[in-house]
Amino acid sequence: MKKLFFIALIACVAITKTNAQENTTVDNEFTKFQVRLRALAVVPNESATIETIGGDATITNAYVPELDLTYFFTKNIAAELILATTQHDVNAISTVAGDIPLGDVRLLPPTLTVQYHFDGDLVHPYVGAGINYTLFFDANSGPVADKVDYDSALGFAFQIGFDFDINDKWFINLDAKYLMLNTDVTVNATTALGATVGAEVDINPFIAGIGIGYRLF
């Protein structure tokens, strides 16, 4: 993942240098607000440390729409806020009690990144980094556990993307993010196992998005 970000960053710099050679004037005007609507694929890179019964965890992928708003402080420096909800099925696997379905849970992961947008004529690459605060809600414990609780979590976010101009207002967007996300989970399995089990779960999702954007003003 780190190699992917470094390669993409080098590509962004190369595009910037090419555009700088082609442009002989500097445009000081820029659009301060832009909005995007994207389709996201959320792919967890999960692992877990489960007390007492051992094993690991699996978390399903999710495919959802997402809306984001970007504000430009300067022509190159911007902040982006994204908002979407996802739903994932969760399973504890390879435990001493076998594989245990733990139902599903919804995530609300608002993410704020600070971005650097490279200059370009038709293609506008950018990189970003920031924070994510994930809220877990509407947890369904499944057929085995009596209750499953997830702690809200704060983590870091890393981002790279490209805007492809259609015209002065509309553009196509490709975006990728990697979230460093960890949560503590408490599984009340008193009825089935006679115990309450705690787990530390790394979710660490890779998020790929494609969509359309509009420059407001």
Coordinates of N, CA and C in Angstrom, one line a residue:
M1 N 0.8 -1.2 0.0 CA 0.0 0.0 0.0 C 0.9 1.3 0.0
K2 N 1.9 1.3 0.8 CA 2.8 2.4 0.9 C 3.5 2.6 -0.5
K3 N 3.9 1.5 -1.1 CA 4.6 1.6 -2.4 C 3.6 2.2 -3.4
L4 N 2.3 1.8 -3.4 CA 1.3 2.4 -4.3 C 1.2 3.9 -4.1
F5 N 1.2 4.4 -2.9 CA 1.1 5.8 -2.7 C 2.3 6.6 -3.2
F6 N 3.5 6.0 -2.9 CA 4.7 6.6 -3.4 C 4.8 6.7 -4.9
I7 N 4.4 5.6 -5.6 CA 4.4 5.6 -7.1 C 3.4 6.7 -7.6
A8 N 2.2 6.7 -7.0 CA 1.2 7.7 -7.4 C 1.7 9.1 -7.2
L9 N 2.4 9.3 -6.1 CA 2.9 10.7 -5.7 C 3.9 11.1 -6.8
I10 N 4.8 10.2 -7.2 CA 5.8 10.5 -8.2 C 5.1 10.9 -9.5
A11 N 4.1 10.1 -9.8 CA 3.3 10.4 -11.1 C 2.7 11.8 -11.0
C12 N 2.2 12.2 -9.8 CA 1.6 13.5 -9.7 C 2.6 14.6 -9.9
V13 N 3.8 14.4 -9.3 CA 4.9 15.4 -9.5 C 5.3 15.5 -10.9
A14 N 5.3 14.4 -11.6 CA 5.7 14.4 -13.1 C 4.7 15.2 -13.9
I15 N 3.4 14.9 -13.6 CA 2.4 15.7 -14.3 C 2.5 17.2 -14.1
T16 N 2.7 17.5 -12.8 CA 2.9 18.9 -12.4 C 4.0 19.6 -13.2
K17 N 5.1 18.9 -13.3 CA 6.3 19.5 -14.0 C 6.0 19.7 -15.4
T18 N 5.3 18.8 -16.0 CA 4.9 18.9 -17.4 C 4.0 20.1 -17.7
N19 N 3.0 20.2 -16.8 CA 2.1 21.3 -17.0 C 2.7 22.6 -16.7
A20 N 3.7 22.7 -15.8 CA 4.4 23.9 -15.5 C 5.2 24.4 -16.7
Q21 N 5.7 23.4 -17.4 CA 6.5 23.8 -18.6 C 5.6 24.3 -19.7
E22 N 4.4 23.8 -19.8 CA 3.5 24.1 -20.9 C 2.8 25.5 -20.6
N23 N 2.6 25.9 -19.3 CA 1.9 27.1 -19.0 C 2.9 28.2 -18.9
T24 N 2.6 29.4 -19.5 CA 3.5 30.5 -19.4 C 2.9 31.6 -18.5
T25 N 1.6 31.5 -18.1 CA 1.0 32.4 -17.2 C 0.4 31.7 -16.0
V26 N 0.2 32.5 -14.9 CA -0.3 31.9 -13.7 C -1.7 32.5 -13.5
D27 N -2.7 31.6 -13.3 CA -4.1 31.9 -13.0 C -4.3 32.0 -11.5
N28 N -4.5 33.2 -11.0 CA -4.7 33.3 -9.5 C -6.2 33.1 -9.1
E29 N -7.1 32.9 -10.1 CA -8.4 32.6 -9.7 C -8.7 31.1 -9.5
F30 N -9.5 30.8 -8.6 CA -9.9 29.4 -8.3 C -11.2 29.3 -7.7
T31 N -11.9 28.2 -7.9 CA -13.2 27.9 -7.3 C -13.0 27.4 -5.9
K32 N -13.7 28.0 -4.9 CA -13.4 27.7 -3.5 C -14.2 26.5 -3.1
F33 N -15.4 26.2 -3.6 CA -16.2 25.1 -3.2 C -16.5 24.2 -4.4
Q34 N -16.3 22.9 -4.1 CA -16.8 21.9 -5.1 C -17.4 20.7 -4.3
V35 N -18.3 20.0 -5.0 CA -19.0 18.9 -4.4 C -18.9 17.7 -5.4
R36 N -18.8 16.5 -4.8 CA -18.7 15.3 -5.6 C -19.7 14.3 -5.1
L37 N -20.2 13.5 -6.1 CA -21.0 12.3 -5.7 C -20.3 11.1 -6.3
R38 N -19.9 10.2 -5.4 CA -19.1 9.0 -5.8 C -19.8 7.7 -5.5
A39 N -19.4 6.7 -6.2 CA -19.7 5.3 -5.8 C -18.5 4.7 -5.2
L40 N -18.6 4.1 -4.0 CA -17.5 3.6 -3.3 C -17.5 2.1 -3.2
A41 N -16.3 1.5 -3.2 CA -16.1 0.1 -2.8 C -15.2 0.2 -1.5
V42 N -15.8 -0.3 -0.4 CA -15.1 -0.3 0.9 C -14.6 -1.8 1.2
V43 N -13.3 -1.9 1.2 CA -12.7 -3.3 1.3 C -11.9 -3.4 2.6
P44 N -12.4 -4.0 3.6 CA -11.6 -4.1 4.9 C -10.4 -5.0 4.7
N45 N -9.3 -4.6 5.4 CA -8.1 -5.4 5.5 C -8.1 -5.8 7.0
E46 N -9.0 -6.7 7.4 CA -9.2 -7.0 8.8 C -8.3 -8.0 9.4
S47 N -8.2 -7.9 10.7 CA -7.5 -8.9 11.5 C -8.0 -8.7 13.0
A48 N -7.9 -9.7 13.8 CA -8.5 -9.6 15.2 C -7.7 -10.4 16.2
T49 N -7.7 -9.9 17.4 CA -7.1 -10.6 18.5 C -8.3 -10.9 19.5
I50 N -8.7 -12.1 19.6 CA -9.9 -12.5 20.3 C -9.6 -13.2 21.6
E51 N -10.1 -12.7 22.7 CA -9.8 -13.2 24.0 C -10.4 -14.6 24.2
T52 N -9.8 -15.4 25.0 CA -10.4 -16.7 25.5 C -10.5 -17.8 24.4
I53 N -11.3 -17.5 23.3 CA -11.6 -18.5 22.3 C -10.6 -18.4 21.1
G54 N -9.8 -17.4 21.0 CA -8.9 -17.3 19.9 C -9.6 -17.0 18.6
G55 N -8.8 -17.3 17.5 CA -9.4 -17.1 16.2 C -9.1 -15.8 15.6
D56 N -9.9 -15.5 14.5 CA -9.7 -14.2 13.8 C -11.1 -13.7 13.4
A57 N -11.1 -12.7 12.6 CA -12.4 -12.1 12.2 C -12.4 -11.9 10.6
T58 N -13.6 -12.0 10.0 CA -13.8 -11.6 8.7 C -14.9 -10.5 8.6
I59 N -14.7 -9.6 7.7 CA -15.7 -8.5 7.5 C -15.9 -8.3 6.0
T60 N -17.2 -8.3 5.6 CA -17.5 -8.3 4.2 C -17.3 -6.9 3.6
N61 N -17.1 -6.8 2.3 CA -17.0 -5.6 1.6 C -18.3 -4.9 1.5
A62 N -18.3 -3.6 1.2 CA -19.5 -2.8 1.1 C -19.4 -1.9 -0.2
Y63 N -20.5 -1.7 -0.8 CA -20.6 -0.8 -2.0 C -21.7 0.2 -1.8
V64 N -21.3 1.5 -1.7 CA -22.3 2.5 -1.3 C -22.1 3.8 -2.1
P65 N -23.1 4.7 -2.1 CA -22.9 6.0 -2.6 C -22.3 6.9 -1.5
E66 N -21.6 8.0 -1.9 CA -20.9 8.9 -1.0 C -21.0 10.3 -1.5
L67 N -21.2 11.2 -0.6 CA -21.2 12.7 -1.0 C -20.1 13.4 -0.2
D68 N -19.3 14.2 -0.9 CA -18.3 15.0 -0.2 C -18.3 16.4 -0.6
L69 N -17.7 17.3 0.2 CA -17.6 18.7 0.0 C -16.2 19.1 0.2
T70 N -15.6 19.9 -0.8 CA -14.2 20.3 -0.7 C -14.2 21.8 -0.7
Y71 N -13.4 22.4 0.2 CA -13.2 23.8 0.3 C -11.7 24.1 0.0
F72 N -11.5 25.1 -0.9 CA -10.1 25.4 -1.3 C -9.7 26.7 -0.5
F73 N -8.7 26.6 0.3 CA -8.1 27.8 1.0 C -7.3 28.6 0.0
T74 N -6.5 27.9 -0.8 CA -5.8 28.5 -1.9 C -6.0 27.7 -3.1
K75 N -5.3 28.0 -4.2 CA -5.5 27.2 -5.5 C -5.1 25.8 -5.3
N76 N -4.1 25.5 -4.4 CA -3.6 24.2 -4.2 C -3.9 23.5 -2.9
I77 N -4.3 24.2 -1.9 CA -4.6 23.7 -0.6 C -6.1 23.6 -0.3
A78 N -6.6 22.5 0.0 CA -8.0 22.3 0.3 C -8.3 21.3 1.4
A79 N -9.5 21.3 1.9 CA -9.9 20.4 2.9 C -11.2 19.7 2.4
E80 N -11.3 18.4 2.5 CA -12.4 17.6 2.1 C -13.1 16.9 3.2
L81 N -14.4 16.9 3.2 CA -15.2 16.2 4.2 C -16.1 15.2 3.5
I82 N -16.0 13.9 3.8 CA -16.8 12.9 3.2 C -17.7 12.3 4.2
L83 N -18.9 11.9 3.7 CA -19.9 11.3 4.6 C -20.6 10.2 3.8
A84 N -20.7 9.0 4.5 CA -21.4 7.9 3.9 C -21.6 6.9 5.0
T85 N -22.5 6.0 4.8 CA -22.7 4.9 5.7 C -22.5 3.6 5.0
T86 N -22.0 2.6 5.7 CA -21.8 1.2 5.1 C -22.3 0.2 6.1
Q87 N -22.6 -1.0 5.6 CA -23.1 -2.1 6.4 C -22.2 -3.3 6.1
H88 N -21.8 -4.0 7.1 CA -20.9 -5.1 6.9 C -21.3 -6.3 7.8
D89 N -21.2 -7.5 7.2 CA -21.4 -8.8 8.0 C -20.1 -9.1 8.6
V90 N -20.2 -9.6 9.9 CA -19.0 -9.9 10.7 C -19.0 -11.4 11.2
N91 N -17.9 -12.0 11.1 CA -17.8 -13.4 11.5 C -16.5 -13.6 12.3
A92 N -16.6 -14.3 13.4 CA -15.4 -14.8 14.1 C -15.1 -16.2 13.5
I93 N -13.8 -16.4 13.1 CA -13.5 -17.7 12.4 C -12.3 -18.3 13.1
S94 N -12.3 -19.7 13.0 CA -11.2 -20.5 13.5 C -11.0 -20.3 15.0
T95 N -12.1 -20.1 15.7 CA -12.1 -20.1 17.2 C -12.2 -21.5 17.7
V96 N -12.0 -21.7 19.1 CA -12.1 -23.0 19.7 C -13.5 -23.5 19.6
A97 N -14.5 -22.6 19.4 CA -15.9 -23.0 19.2 C -16.3 -23.0 17.7
G98 N -15.3 -22.9 16.8 CA -15.6 -23.0 15.4 C -15.8 -21.6 14.9
D99 N -16.5 -21.5 13.7 CA -16.8 -20.2 13.1 C -18.1 -19.7 13.7
I100 N -18.1 -18.4 14.1 CA -19.3 -17.9 14.8 C -19.8 -16.6 14.0
P101 N -21.0 -16.7 13.4 CA -21.5 -15.5 12.8 C -21.9 -14.5 13.8
L102 N -21.5 -13.2 13.6 CA -21.8 -12.2 14.6 C -22.7 -11.1 14.0
G103 N -23.5 -11.5 13.1 CA -24.5 -10.6 12.5 C -23.9 -9.5 11.6
D104 N -24.4 -8.3 11.7 CA -23.9 -7.2 10.9 C -24.0 -5.9 11.7
V105 N -23.3 -4.9 11.2 CA -23.2 -3.6 11.8 C -23.1 -2.5 10.8
R106 N -23.6 -1.4 11.1 CA -23.5 -0.2 10.2 C -22.4 0.7 10.7
L107 N -21.7 1.4 9.8 CA -20.6 2.3 10.1 C -20.9 3.7 9.6
L108 N -20.7 4.7 10.3 CA -20.8 6.1 9.9 C -19.4 6.7 10.1
P109 N -18.6 6.8 9.0 CA -17.2 7.2 9.1 C -16.9 8.5 8.5
P110 N -17.3 9.7 9.1 CA -17.0 11.0 8.6 C -15.4 11.1 8.6
T111 N -14.9 11.6 7.5 CA -13.5 11.7 7.3 C -13.1 13.1 6.8
L112 N -12.2 13.7 7.4 CA -11.7 15.0 7.0 C -10.2 14.9 6.6
T113 N -9.9 15.3 5.4 CA -8.5 15.3 4.9 C -8.1 16.7 4.4
V114 N -6.9 17.0 4.6 CA -6.3 18.2 4.0 C -5.5 17.8 2.8
Q115 N -5.7 18.4 1.7 CA -5.2 18.0 0.4 C -4.3 19.0 -0.2
Y116 N -3.4 18.5 -1.0 CA -2.6 19.3 -1.9 C -3.0 19.0 -3.3
H117 N -3.5 20.0 -4.1 CA -3.9 19.8 -5.5 C -2.8 20.3 -6.4
F118 N -2.3 19.4 -7.3 CA -1.3 19.8 -8.2 C -1.9 20.6 -9.4
D119 N -1.1 21.5 -9.9 CA -1.6 22.3 -11.1 C -1.8 21.3 -12.3
G120 N -2.8 21.6 -13.1 CA -3.0 20.8 -14.3 C -3.9 21.5 -15.3
D121 N -3.9 21.2 -16.5 CA -4.8 21.8 -17.5 C -6.2 21.0 -17.5
L122 N -6.1 19.7 -17.8 CA -7.3 18.9 -17.8 C -7.4 17.9 -16.7
V123 N -6.2 17.5 -16.2 CA -6.1 16.5 -15.2 C -5.5 17.2 -13.9
H124 N -6.2 17.0 -12.8 CA -5.8 17.6 -11.5 C -5.5 16.6 -10.5
P125 N -4.3 16.1 -10.3 CA -4.0 15.1 -9.3 C -4.0 15.8 -7.9
Y126 N -4.2 15.0 -6.8 CA -4.1 15.5 -5.5 C -3.8 14.4 -4.5
V127 N -3.1 14.8 -3.4 CA -2.9 13.8 -2.3 C -3.4 14.5 -1.0
G128 N -3.7 13.6 -0.1 CA -4.3 14.2 1.2 C -4.0 13.3 2.4
A129 N -4.2 13.8 3.6 CA -4.1 13.1 4.8 C -5.0 13.8 5.8
G130 N -5.5 13.0 6.8 CA -6.4 13.6 7.8 C -6.8 12.6 8.8
I131 N -8.0 12.8 9.4 CA -8.5 11.9 10.4 C -9.9 11.4 10.1
N132 N -10.2 10.3 10.7 CA -11.5 9.6 10.5 C -12.0 9.3 11.9
Y133 N -13.3 9.5 12.1 CA -14.0 9.1 13.4 C -15.1 8.2 13.0
T134 N -15.1 7.0 13.3 CA -16.1 6.0 12.9 C -17.1 5.7 14.1
L135 N -18.3 5.8 13.8 CA -19.4 5.5 14.7 C -20.0 4.2 14.2
F136 N -20.2 3.2 15.2 CA -20.8 1.9 14.9 C -22.2 2.0 15.5
F137 N -23.2 1.6 14.6 CA -24.6 1.6 15.1 C -25.4 0.5 14.4
D138 N -26.6 0.3 15.0 CA -27.6 -0.6 14.4 C -26.9 -2.0 14.3
A139 N -26.2 -2.4 15.4 CA -25.6 -3.7 15.4 C -26.6 -4.9 15.6
N140 N -26.6 -5.8 14.7 CA -27.4 -7.0 14.8 C -26.5 -8.2 15.2
S141 N -26.8 -8.8 16.3 CA -25.8 -9.7 16.9 C -25.8 -11.1 16.3
G142 N -26.7 -11.4 15.4 CA -26.7 -12.7 14.7 C -27.4 -13.8 15.6
P143 N -27.2 -15.1 15.1 CA -28.0 -16.2 15.7 C -27.3 -16.7 17.0
V144 N -26.0 -16.4 17.3 CA -25.3 -17.0 18.4 C -25.2 -16.1 19.6
A145 N -24.7 -14.9 19.3 CA -24.4 -13.9 20.4 C -25.7 -13.3 20.9
D146 N -25.7 -12.9 22.2 CA -26.8 -12.2 22.8 C -26.8 -10.7 22.4
K147 N -25.5 -10.2 22.3 CA -25.3 -8.8 22.0 C -23.9 -8.6 21.6
V148 N -23.7 -7.7 20.6 CA -22.3 -7.3 20.2 C -22.2 -5.8 20.3
D149 N -21.2 -5.3 21.0 CA -21.0 -3.9 21.1 C -19.6 -3.5 20.5
Y150 N -19.7 -2.4 19.7 CA -18.5 -1.9 19.1 C -18.2 -0.5 19.6
D151 N -16.9 -0.2 20.0 CA -16.5 1.1 20.4 C -16.2 2.0 19.2
S152 N -16.7 3.3 19.3 CA -16.4 4.2 18.3 C -14.9 4.4 18.3
A153 N -14.3 4.8 17.1 CA -12.9 4.8 16.9 C -12.4 6.0 16.1
L154 N -11.2 6.5 16.5 CA -10.5 7.6 15.8 C -9.3 7.0 15.1
G155 N -9.1 7.4 13.8 CA -8.0 6.9 13.1 C -7.5 7.9 12.1
F156 N -6.4 7.5 11.4 CA -5.8 8.4 10.4 C -6.3 7.9 9.0
A157 N -6.3 8.9 8.1 CA -6.7 8.6 6.7 C -5.7 9.1 5.7
F158 N -5.4 8.4 4.7 CA -4.5 8.8 3.6 C -5.2 8.7 2.3
Q159 N -4.9 9.6 1.4 CA -5.7 9.8 0.2 C -4.9 10.1 -1.1
I160 N -5.4 9.7 -2.2 CA -4.8 10.1 -3.5 C -5.9 10.1 -4.5
G161 N -5.9 11.1 -5.4 CA -7.0 11.1 -6.4 C -6.7 11.9 -7.6
F162 N -7.6 11.9 -8.6 CA -7.5 12.7 -9.8 C -8.8 13.2 -10.2
D163 N -8.8 14.5 -10.6 CA -10.0 15.1 -11.2 C -9.8 15.3 -12.7
F164 N -10.7 14.9 -13.5 CA -10.6 15.0 -15.0 C -11.7 16.0 -15.5
D165 N -11.2 17.1 -16.0 CA -12.2 18.1 -16.4 C -13.1 17.7 -17.6
I166 N -14.4 17.9 -17.5 CA -15.3 17.8 -18.6 C -15.5 19.2 -19.2
N167 N -15.7 20.2 -18.3 CA -15.7 21.6 -18.7 C -15.2 22.4 -17.5
D168 N -15.5 23.7 -17.5 CA -15.1 24.5 -16.4 C -15.8 24.2 -15.1
K169 N -17.0 23.6 -15.1 CA -17.7 23.3 -13.9 C -17.7 21.8 -13.5
W170 N -17.9 21.0 -14.5 CA -18.1 19.5 -14.3 C -16.8 18.8 -14.5
F171 N -16.6 17.7 -13.7 CA -15.4 16.9 -13.8 C -15.7 15.5 -13.3
I172 N -14.9 14.5 -13.8 CA -14.9 13.1 -13.3 C -13.8 13.0 -12.3
N173 N -14.1 12.2 -11.2 CA -13.2 12.0 -10.1 C -12.9 10.5 -9.9
L174 N -11.6 10.2 -9.7 CA -11.1 8.9 -9.2 C -10.4 9.2 -7.9
D175 N -10.8 8.4 -6.9 CA -10.2 8.6 -5.5 C -9.9 7.3 -4.8
A176 N -8.9 7.3 -4.0 CA -8.6 6.1 -3.2 C -8.1 6.6 -1.8
K177 N -8.6 5.9 -0.8 CA -8.3 6.2 0.6 C -7.9 5.0 1.3
Y178 N -7.0 5.1 2.3 CA -6.7 4.0 3.2 C -6.9 4.5 4.7
L179 N -7.8 3.9 5.4 CA -8.1 4.3 6.8 C -7.4 3.4 7.8
M180 N -6.7 3.9 8.8 CA -6.2 3.1 9.8 C -7.2 3.1 11.0
L181 N -8.0 2.0 11.0 CA -9.2 2.0 11.9 C -9.2 0.7 12.7
N182 N -9.3 0.9 14.0 CA -9.2 -0.1 15.0 C -10.4 0.1 16.0
T183 N -11.0 -1.0 16.4 CA -12.1 -0.9 17.4 C -12.1 -2.1 18.4
D184 N -12.5 -1.8 19.6 CA -12.7 -2.9 20.6 C -14.1 -3.4 20.5
V185 N -14.3 -4.7 20.5 CA -15.6 -5.3 20.4 C -15.8 -6.2 21.6
T186 N -17.1 -6.1 22.1 CA -17.5 -7.0 23.2 C -18.6 -7.8 22.8
V187 N -18.4 -9.2 22.8 CA -19.4 -10.1 22.4 C -20.0 -10.8 23.6
N188 N -21.3 -10.6 23.9 CA -22.0 -11.2 25.0 C -22.6 -12.5 24.4
A189 N -21.9 -13.6 24.7 CA -22.3 -14.9 24.2 C -22.7 -15.8 25.4
T190 N -23.3 -15.3 26.4 CA -23.6 -16.0 27.7 C -24.5 -17.2 27.4
T191 N -25.5 -17.1 26.5 CA -26.5 -18.1 26.3 C -25.8 -19.3 25.5
A192 N -25.0 -19.0 24.5 CA -24.4 -20.0 23.7 C -23.1 -20.6 24.3
L193 N -22.2 -19.7 24.8 CA -20.9 -20.1 25.3 C -20.7 -20.0 26.8
G194 N -21.6 -19.3 27.5 CA -21.5 -19.1 28.9 C -20.4 -18.0 29.2
A195 N -20.2 -17.1 28.3 CA -19.1 -16.1 28.6 C -19.3 -14.9 27.7
T196 N -18.7 -13.8 28.2 CA -18.6 -12.6 27.4 C -17.1 -12.5 26.9
V197 N -17.0 -12.3 25.6 CA -15.7 -12.3 25.0 C -15.3 -10.9 24.4
G198 N -14.1 -10.5 24.7 CA -13.6 -9.2 24.1 C -12.7 -9.5 23.0
A199 N -12.6 -8.5 22.1 CA -11.7 -8.6 20.9 C -11.3 -7.2 20.5
E200 N -10.0 -7.2 20.0 CA -9.5 -6.0 19.4 C -9.4 -6.3 17.9
V201 N -10.2 -5.4 17.1 CA -10.3 -5.7 15.7 C -9.7 -4.6 14.9
D202 N -8.8 -4.9 14.0 CA -8.3 -3.9 13.0 C -9.1 -4.1 11.7
I203 N -9.7 -3.0 11.3 CA -10.5 -3.0 10.1 C -9.7 -2.5 8.9
N204 N -9.1 -1.4 9.1 CA -8.2 -0.8 8.1 C -8.7 -0.9 6.6
P205 N -9.8 -0.3 6.3 CA -10.3 -0.4 5.0 C -9.6 0.4 3.9
F206 N -9.6 -0.2 2.7 CA -9.2 0.5 1.5 C -10.5 0.9 0.8
I207 N -10.5 2.2 0.4 CA -11.8 2.7 -0.1 C -11.5 3.3 -1.5
A208 N -12.1 2.7 -2.5 CA -11.9 3.2 -3.9 C -13.2 3.8 -4.4
G209 N -13.1 5.0 -5.0 CA -14.3 5.7 -5.5 C -14.2 6.2 -6.9
I210 N -15.3 6.3 -7.6 CA -15.4 7.0 -8.9 C -16.7 7.7 -8.9
G211 N -16.7 8.9 -9.4 CA -17.9 9.7 -9.4 C -17.7 11.0 -10.3
I212 N -18.7 11.9 -10.1 CA -18.7 13.1 -10.8 C -18.7 14.3 -9.8
G213 N -18.1 15.4 -10.2 CA -18.0 16.5 -9.3 C -18.5 17.8 -10.0
Y214 N -18.8 18.8 -9.2 CA -19.2 20.1 -9.7 C -18.6 21.2 -8.9
R215 N -18.0 22.2 -9.6 CA -17.4 23.4 -8.9 C -18.5 24.4 -8.7
L216 N -18.8 24.7 -7.4 CA -19.9 25.6 -7.1 C -19.6 27.1 -7.3
F217 N -18.6 27.6 -6.6 CA -18.3 29.0 -6.7 C -17.0 29.2 -6.0

